[in-house]
Tab-separated table of C-alpha atoms in Angstrom:
chain	number	residue	atom	x	y	z
A	1	UNK	CA	-13.735	-19.902	-82.806
A	2	UNK	CA	-17.115	-20.612	-84.368
A	3	UNK	CA	-18.639	-17.520	-82.793
A	4	UNK	CA	-15.781	-15.478	-84.200
A	5	UNK	CA	-16.549	-16.776	-87.695
A	6	UNK	CA	-20.119	-15.551	-87.263
A	7	UNK	CA	-18.956	-12.143	-86.054
A	8	UNK	CA	-16.346	-11.741	-88.798
A	9	UNK	CA	-18.883	-12.829	-91.414
A	10	UNK	CA	-21.404	-10.202	-90.330
A	11	UNK	CA	-18.738	-7.497	-90.129
A	12	UNK	CA	-17.521	-8.305	-93.638
A	13	UNK	CA	-21.065	-8.132	-94.969
A	14	UNK	CA	-21.543	-4.705	-93.370
A	15	UNK	CA	-18.165	-3.562	-94.702
A	16	UNK	CA	-19.098	-4.689	-98.213
A	17	UNK	CA	-22.417	-2.835	-98.085
A	18	UNK	CA	-20.757	0.346	-96.798
A	19	UNK	CA	-18.092	0.070	-99.472
A	20	UNK	CA	-20.719	-0.135	-102.204
A	21	UNK	CA	-22.655	2.798	-100.766
A	22	UNK	CA	-19.874	5.256	-99.964
A	23	UNK	CA	-16.880	4.572	-102.238
A	24	UNK	CA	-16.300	7.619	-104.461
A	25	UNK	CA	-13.261	6.606	-106.558
A	26	UNK	CA	-14.685	4.190	-109.136
A	27	UNK	CA	-18.240	2.969	-108.780
A	28	UNK	CA	-17.817	-0.253	-110.773
A	29	UNK	CA	-14.712	-1.243	-108.802
A	30	UNK	CA	-16.539	-0.517	-105.539
A	31	UNK	CA	-19.472	-2.701	-106.559
A	32	UNK	CA	-17.250	-5.609	-107.596
A	33	UNK	CA	-15.083	-5.477	-104.470
A	34	UNK	CA	-18.133	-4.917	-102.262
A	35	UNK	CA	-19.938	-7.943	-103.673
A	36	UNK	CA	-16.800	-10.068	-103.277
A	37	UNK	CA	-16.455	-9.005	-99.631
A	38	UNK	CA	-20.150	-9.706	-98.981
A	39	UNK	CA	-19.822	-13.194	-100.486
A	40	UNK	CA	-16.757	-13.938	-98.323
A	41	UNK	CA	-18.696	-12.717	-95.279
A	42	UNK	CA	-21.662	-14.945	-96.086
A	43	UNK	CA	-19.393	-17.965	-96.526
A	44	UNK	CA	-17.625	-17.347	-93.199
A	45	UNK	CA	-20.963	-16.858	-91.455
A	46	UNK	CA	-22.310	-20.129	-92.868
A	47	UNK	CA	-19.176	-22.044	-91.876
A	48	UNK	CA	-19.431	-20.746	-88.321
A	49	UNK	CA	-23.174	-21.402	-88.116
A	50	UNK	CA	-22.962	-24.990	-89.332
A	51	UNK	CA	-20.022	-25.746	-87.027
A	52	UNK	CA	-22.105	-24.582	-84.073
A	53	UNK	CA	-25.060	-26.704	-85.232
A	54	UNK	CA	-22.772	-29.724	-85.637
A	55	UNK	CA	-21.341	-29.261	-82.119
A	56	UNK	CA	-24.843	-29.065	-80.634
A	57	UNK	CA	-25.874	-32.278	-82.384
A	58	UNK	CA	-22.772	-34.060	-81.096
A	59	UNK	CA	-23.478	-32.843	-77.539
A	60	UNK	CA	-27.114	-33.996	-77.770
A	61	UNK	CA	-26.054	-37.458	-78.926
A	62	UNK	CA	-23.551	-37.785	-76.060
A	63	UNK	CA	-26.229	-37.027	-73.466
A	64	UNK	CA	-28.390	-39.924	-74.635
């Protein structure tokens, strides 16, 4: 599941950037929604990353 959070986070960041670049309806709306999507993607990526780091630390401590 943690790897999926990383993947979803990156995909949301890319989606947000593409939305900002190519949306033609209302530029201000595209920028606001794009930034919100990018922030959600960054948060999901960080959650997944730190869960993986935490699991590795727990596994290292068990081996000792």
